[in-house]
């Protein structure tokens, strides 16, 4: 594995003529990280991910250092509330962590030119500073604050100001970002220097972060002004949100403070603890990072941030930084297990995956590396994950293929969710408030519908879309599924992705699962293509494994013939692909989810 650091590290000659290297940062009570040195190159190499890039101590800005003594983390309690009621708010997780484990490392942002490390006490102080800075800037309760940045920890500070965070996809164009800013009514924008061009037409204040953590950075100066504005009133100078149904984040669905329950569920279901280390691969702009900005703090865990999805740096941290948890789509996981840096990890790692079901091959490759795949299911409308494919004790004696088939199911609802239902779909043009569950026979297809405390409040400023989605008192996902006799829910497809061939419904997901078992396939996606006789047939877009490309070079027709033979042994005739195309890359979203709409557009031109 290549252990070259992200940038050059300084070395110095000792009096004996040997080289010394900066070592793992040591926390002092002042909040300062001093950097000792070592003559042991191996020790230095292993500490790279969590160290500063110079031999000087990292010192958070003066405004980031909490006042001496035991902090008072109680915000003003709203008047008139009964003693037996406290409105739920995920801000509580950070306040609690800063009290119980003030010197625990909360954030390591190390793979950058100006690395920073924050304890929970410093992290909490910075959130407080942001809250006061936003209030000073005129932000009122319920106002939207837009964030355009690679995984920026603003969630807690925005909540502390009783505002609503609006994280925006950094992959969007200037007009697309402009539309979101206009439609959301954002009153202030925090933007990373790399993406400030996206705010060129902004009509509201823009705060630029140079991602340095040092004085002189406009974002750091903004936080410093917030601390000054607070006049050291601290947390008691801020008011706790009285309405736990008030908005917390806007991801083009409006979340309430059910974010608290979703975060607790994610922390519990993935078994995060004080000793966990979470690696940020999932963008925080995707469904507020599935509520993990709050789930990690609820667990008192540490978190490592990356500016980009860099497979080499991800493996670097998996092998050297004690990472125990990360979230990523199956397409990202496929790239991970096939990377040249891939090794067996030295500690147990839980890989939380969603977006599509992991294949047997992917599950097997992850397990070979000592990585435990955790399959969850959810949507932006459900704060991210809502269900988990729970593992049974009997799985230990099953074959990999048997385990994979079971783990590919969506399973059961989270600790804090209502039970998942699969109901008959109404006929075209029919509107019915009565929802009828399909039998648990593993065959009858219905639509997944959801309700409860971790379901969105509404589509922002779109009452008609909200009404349609909530027909019958449940949120309609558009995902088609069956319920197996053991109660596990298993998605068959999105309603728009079902392939109707000769009157039979073929699941593109099921086809992909079987095709992916071919040893020469790295990744595959299947969509419907018009057929003169059968109406539709499956078309497969395939990426070959690197070690198989030479084998099939200039022999694509032969590969198509072999893959069809492979499919016929595993699928009914109507589900076998009629066409196969080898491609170099599949179109994907910023989170690594395959964009089937782009593939359908490609098919339409054939």
PDB file of N, CA and C in Angstrom, residues 218-270:
ATOM      1  N   UNK A 218     -12.125  34.118   6.751  1.00  0.00           N
ATOM      2  CA  UNK A 218     -13.390  34.850   6.944  1.00  0.00           C
ATOM      3  C   UNK A 218     -14.396  34.105   7.821  1.00  0.00           C
ATOM      4  N   UNK A 219     -14.459  32.782   7.687  1.00  0.00           N
ATOM      5  CA  UNK A 219     -15.400  32.018   8.516  1.00  0.00           C
ATOM      6  C   UNK A 219     -14.966  32.064   9.986  1.00  0.00           C
ATOM      7  N   UNK A 220     -13.671  31.916  10.225  1.00  0.00           N
ATOM      8  CA  UNK A 220     -13.177  31.980  11.600  1.00  0.00           C
ATOM      9  C   UNK A 220     -13.419  33.366  12.198  1.00  0.00           C
ATOM     10  N   UNK A 221     -13.238  34.388  11.387  1.00  0.00           N
ATOM     11  CA  UNK A 221     -13.504  35.750  11.876  1.00  0.00           C
ATOM     12  C   UNK A 221     -14.986  35.941  12.180  1.00  0.00           C
ATOM     13  N   UNK A 222     -15.841  35.289  11.394  1.00  0.00           N
ATOM     14  CA  UNK A 222     -17.288  35.337  11.632  1.00  0.00           C
ATOM     15  C   UNK A 222     -17.610  34.713  12.989  1.00  0.00           C
ATOM     16  N   UNK A 223     -16.980  33.561  13.283  1.00  0.00           N
ATOM     17  CA  UNK A 223     -17.194  32.911  14.579  1.00  0.00           C
ATOM     18  C   UNK A 223     -16.657  33.771  15.721  1.00  0.00           C
ATOM     19  N   UNK A 224     -15.525  34.404  15.500  1.00  0.00           N
ATOM     20  CA  UNK A 224     -14.938  35.268  16.538  1.00  0.00           C
ATOM     21  C   UNK A 224     -15.873  36.433  16.859  1.00  0.00           C
ATOM     22  N   UNK A 225     -16.477  37.010  15.823  1.00  0.00           N
ATOM     23  CA  UNK A 225     -17.442  38.097  16.054  1.00  0.00           C
ATOM     24  C   UNK A 225     -18.650  37.589  16.831  1.00  0.00           C
ATOM     25  N   UNK A 226     -19.026  36.340  16.571  1.00  0.00           N
ATOM     26  CA  UNK A 226     -20.127  35.760  17.334  1.00  0.00           C
ATOM     27  C   UNK A 226     -19.791  35.635  18.803  1.00  0.00           C
ATOM     28  N   UNK A 227     -18.557  35.220  19.105  1.00  0.00           N
ATOM     29  CA  UNK A 227     -18.130  35.104  20.501  1.00  0.00           C
ATOM     30  C   UNK A 227     -18.141  36.475  21.161  1.00  0.00           C
ATOM     31  N   UNK A 228     -17.662  37.486  20.452  1.00  0.00           N
ATOM     32  CA  UNK A 228     -17.653  38.840  21.007  1.00  0.00           C
ATOM     33  C   UNK A 228     -19.070  39.345  21.237  1.00  0.00           C
ATOM     34  N   UNK A 229     -19.960  39.049  20.284  1.00  0.00           N
ATOM     35  CA  UNK A 229     -21.352  39.479  20.404  1.00  0.00           C
ATOM     36  C   UNK A 229     -22.040  38.813  21.595  1.00  0.00           C
ATOM     37  N   UNK A 230     -21.610  37.615  21.932  1.00  0.00           N
ATOM     38  CA  UNK A 230     -22.240  36.886  23.042  1.00  0.00           C
ATOM     39  C   UNK A 230     -21.992  37.560  24.384  1.00  0.00           C
ATOM     40  N   UNK A 231     -20.921  38.356  24.465  1.00  0.00           N
ATOM     41  CA  UNK A 231     -20.541  39.002  25.736  1.00  0.00           C
ATOM     42  C   UNK A 231     -20.449  37.966  26.853  1.00  0.00           C
ATOM     43  N   UNK A 232     -19.995  36.780  26.463  1.00  0.00           N
ATOM     44  CA  UNK A 232     -19.791  35.658  27.393  1.00  0.00           C
ATOM     45  C   UNK A 232     -21.070  35.237  28.110  1.00  0.00           C
ATOM     46  N   UNK A 233     -22.211  35.458  27.448  1.00  0.00           N
ATOM     47  CA  UNK A 233     -23.476  34.938  28.005  1.00  0.00           C
ATOM     48  C   UNK A 233     -23.545  33.422  27.887  1.00  0.00           C
ATOM     49  N   UNK A 234     -22.772  32.870  26.949  1.00  0.00           N
ATOM     50  CA  UNK A 234     -22.697  31.416  26.819  1.00  0.00           C
ATOM     51  C   UNK A 234     -24.015  30.798  26.391  1.00  0.00           C
ATOM     52  N   UNK A 235     -24.155  29.519  26.714  1.00  0.00           N
ATOM     53  CA  UNK A 235     -25.386  28.807  26.339  1.00  0.00           C
ATOM     54  C   UNK A 235     -26.638  29.381  27.008  1.00  0.00           C
ATOM     55  N   UNK A 236     -26.561  29.841  28.273  1.00  0.00           N
ATOM     56  CA  UNK A 236     -27.771  30.411  28.883  1.00  0.00           C
ATOM     57  C   UNK A 236     -28.286  31.652  28.148  1.00  0.00           C
ATOM     58  N   UNK A 237     -27.466  32.259  27.296  1.00  0.00           N
ATOM     59  CA  UNK A 237     -27.920  33.414  26.524  1.00  0.00           C
ATOM     60  C   UNK A 237     -28.711  33.041  25.285  1.00  0.00           C
ATOM     61  N   UNK A 238     -28.807  31.745  25.006  1.00  0.00           N
ATOM     62  CA  UNK A 238     -29.563  31.250  23.855  1.00  0.00           C
ATOM     63  C   UNK A 238     -30.825  30.542  24.342  1.00  0.00           C
ATOM     64  N   UNK A 239     -31.841  30.506  23.493  1.00  0.00           N
ATOM     65  CA  UNK A 239     -33.129  29.926  23.900  1.00  0.00           C
ATOM     66  C   UNK A 239     -33.328  28.569  23.241  1.00  0.00           C
ATOM     67  N   UNK A 240     -33.774  27.615  24.036  1.00  0.00           N
ATOM     68  CA  UNK A 240     -34.096  26.272  23.547  1.00  0.00           C
ATOM     69  C   UNK A 240     -35.378  26.333  22.709  1.00  0.00           C
ATOM     70  N   UNK A 241     -35.396  25.624  21.595  1.00  0.00           N
ATOM     71  CA  UNK A 241     -36.585  25.606  20.742  1.00  0.00           C
ATOM     72  C   UNK A 241     -37.738  24.904  21.472  1.00  0.00           C
ATOM     73  N   UNK A 242     -38.857  25.613  21.605  1.00  0.00           N
ATOM     74  CA  UNK A 242     -39.995  25.069  22.359  1.00  0.00           C
ATOM     75  C   UNK A 242     -40.779  24.035  21.571  1.00  0.00           C
ATOM     76  N   UNK A 243     -40.762  24.135  20.251  1.00  0.00           N
ATOM     77  CA  UNK A 243     -41.578  23.270  19.403  1.00  0.00           C
ATOM     78  C   UNK A 243     -40.698  22.206  18.757  1.00  0.00           C
ATOM     79  N   UNK A 244     -40.794  20.970  19.218  1.00  0.00           N
ATOM     80  CA  UNK A 244     -39.955  19.921  18.651  1.00  0.00           C
ATOM     81  C   UNK A 244     -40.389  19.531  17.237  1.00  0.00           C
ATOM     82  N   UNK A 245     -41.503  20.075  16.778  1.00  0.00           N
ATOM     83  CA  UNK A 245     -41.917  19.884  15.387  1.00  0.00           C
ATOM     84  C   UNK A 245     -41.459  21.039  14.485  1.00  0.00           C
ATOM     85  N   UNK A 246     -40.713  21.972  15.053  1.00  0.00           N
ATOM     86  CA  UNK A 246     -40.165  23.053  14.236  1.00  0.00           C
ATOM     87  C   UNK A 246     -39.139  22.475  13.262  1.00  0.00           C
ATOM     88  N   UNK A 247     -38.925  23.173  12.155  1.00  0.00           N
ATOM     89  CA  UNK A 247     -37.973  22.696  11.165  1.00  0.00           C
ATOM     90  C   UNK A 247     -36.557  22.661  11.704  1.00  0.00           C
ATOM     91  N   UNK A 248     -35.800  21.636  11.279  1.00  0.00           N
ATOM     92  CA  UNK A 248     -34.395  21.551  11.679  1.00  0.00           C
ATOM     93  C   UNK A 248     -33.478  21.608  10.470  1.00  0.00           C
ATOM     94  N   UNK A 249     -33.869  20.948   9.389  1.00  0.00           N
ATOM     95  CA  UNK A 249     -33.049  20.979   8.184  1.00  0.00           C
ATOM     96  C   UNK A 249     -33.940  20.883   6.956  1.00  0.00           C
ATOM     97  N   UNK A 250     -33.496  21.506   5.883  1.00  0.00           N
ATOM     98  CA  UNK A 250     -34.245  21.540   4.633  1.00  0.00           C
ATOM     99  C   UNK A 250     -33.385  20.909   3.541  1.00  0.00           C
ATOM    100  N   UNK A 251     -33.779  19.697   3.146  1.00  0.00           N
ATOM    101  CA  UNK A 251     -33.062  18.972   2.087  1.00  0.00           C
ATOM    102  C   UNK A 251     -34.025  18.762   0.924  1.00  0.00           C
ATOM    103  N   UNK A 252     -34.825  19.739   0.737  1.00  0.00           N
ATOM    104  CA  UNK A 252     -35.943  19.725  -0.192  1.00  0.00           C
ATOM    105  C   UNK A 252     -37.013  18.736   0.192  1.00  0.00           C
ATOM    106  N   UNK A 253     -36.914  18.348   1.456  1.00  0.00           N
ATOM    107  CA  UNK A 253     -38.038  17.923   2.272  1.00  0.00           C
ATOM    108  C   UNK A 253     -37.742  18.623   3.592  1.00  0.00           C
ATOM    109  N   UNK A 254     -38.757  18.936   4.359  1.00  0.00           N
ATOM    110  CA  UNK A 254     -38.526  19.672   5.601  1.00  0.00           C
ATOM    111  C   UNK A 254     -38.537  18.706   6.770  1.00  0.00           C
ATOM    112  N   UNK A 255     -37.418  18.628   7.464  1.00  0.00           N
ATOM    113  CA  UNK A 255     -37.302  17.777   8.649  1.00  0.00           C
ATOM    114  C   UNK A 255     -37.670  18.588   9.882  1.00  0.00           C
ATOM    115  N   UNK A 256     -38.304  17.913  10.820  1.00  0.00           N
ATOM    116  CA  UNK A 256     -38.558  18.527  12.119  1.00  0.00           C
ATOM    117  C   UNK A 256     -37.467  18.044  13.068  1.00  0.00           C
ATOM    118  N   UNK A 257     -37.665  18.277  14.342  1.00  0.00           N
ATOM    119  CA  UNK A 257     -36.681  17.827  15.318  1.00  0.00           C
ATOM    120  C   UNK A 257     -36.808  16.336  15.591  1.00  0.00           C
ATOM    121  N   UNK A 258     -37.563  15.613  14.716  1.00  0.00           N
ATOM    122  CA  UNK A 258     -37.484  14.159  14.657  1.00  0.00           C
ATOM    123  C   UNK A 258     -36.085  13.732  14.284  1.00  0.00           C
ATOM    124  N   UNK A 259     -35.257  14.697  13.842  1.00  0.00           N
ATOM    125  CA  UNK A 259     -33.833  14.422  13.600  1.00  0.00           C
ATOM    126  C   UNK A 259     -33.190  13.816  14.844  1.00  0.00           C
ATOM    127  N   UNK A 260     -33.677  14.207  16.007  1.00  0.00           N
ATOM    128  CA  UNK A 260     -33.177  13.670  17.280  1.00  0.00           C
ATOM    129  C   UNK A 260     -33.366  12.164  17.324  1.00  0.00           C
ATOM    130  N   UNK A 261     -34.586  11.709  16.993  1.00  0.00           N
ATOM    131  CA  UNK A 261     -34.893  10.282  17.060  1.00  0.00           C
ATOM    132  C   UNK A 261     -34.200   9.498  15.955  1.00  0.00           C
ATOM    133  N   UNK A 262     -34.090  10.098  14.766  1.00  0.00           N
ATOM    134  CA  UNK A 262     -33.390   9.431  13.670  1.00  0.00           C
ATOM    135  C   UNK A 262     -31.912   9.254  14.015  1.00  0.00           C
ATOM    136  N   UNK A 263     -31.311  10.279  14.610  1.00  0.00           N
ATOM    137  CA  UNK A 263     -29.899  10.192  14.993  1.00  0.00           C
ATOM    138  C   UNK A 263     -29.686   9.132  16.066  1.00  0.00           C
ATOM    139  N   UNK A 264     -30.565   9.099  17.059  1.00  0.00           N
ATOM    140  CA  UNK A 264     -30.462   8.075  18.103  1.00  0.00           C
ATOM    141  C   UNK A 264     -30.552   6.679  17.505  1.00  0.00           C
ATOM    142  N   UNK A 265     -31.472   6.499  16.559  1.00  0.00           N
ATOM    143  CA  UNK A 265     -31.643   5.193  15.922  1.00  0.00           C
ATOM    144  C   UNK A 265     -30.380   4.794  15.166  1.00  0.00           C
ATOM    145  N   UNK A 266     -29.791   5.724  14.419  1.00  0.00           N
ATOM    146  CA  UNK A 266     -28.576   5.403  13.675  1.00  0.00           C
ATOM    147  C   UNK A 266     -27.435   5.036  14.621  1.00  0.00           C
ATOM    148  N   UNK A 267     -27.319   5.760  15.724  1.00  0.00           N
ATOM    149  CA  UNK A 267     -26.262   5.464  16.693  1.00  0.00           C
ATOM    150  C   UNK A 267     -26.471   4.081  17.315  1.00  0.00           C
ATOM    151  N   UNK A 268     -27.722   3.784  17.668  1.00  0.00           N
ATOM    152  CA  UNK A 268     -28.028   2.505  18.315  1.00  0.00           C
ATOM    153  C   UNK A 268     -27.904   1.336  17.346  1.00  0.00           C
ATOM    154  N   UNK A 269     -28.504   1.473  16.177  1.00  0.00           N
ATOM    155  CA  UNK A 269     -28.551   0.344  15.243  1.00  0.00           C
ATOM    156  C   UNK A 269     -27.172  -0.021  14.696  1.00  0.00           C
ATOM    157  N   UNK A 270     -26.253   0.942  14.657  1.00  0.00           N
ATOM    158  CA  UNK A 270     -24.914   0.644  14.137  1.00  0.00           C
ATOM    159  C   UNK A 270     -23.895   0.449  15.259  1.00  0.00           C
TER     160      UNK A 270
END
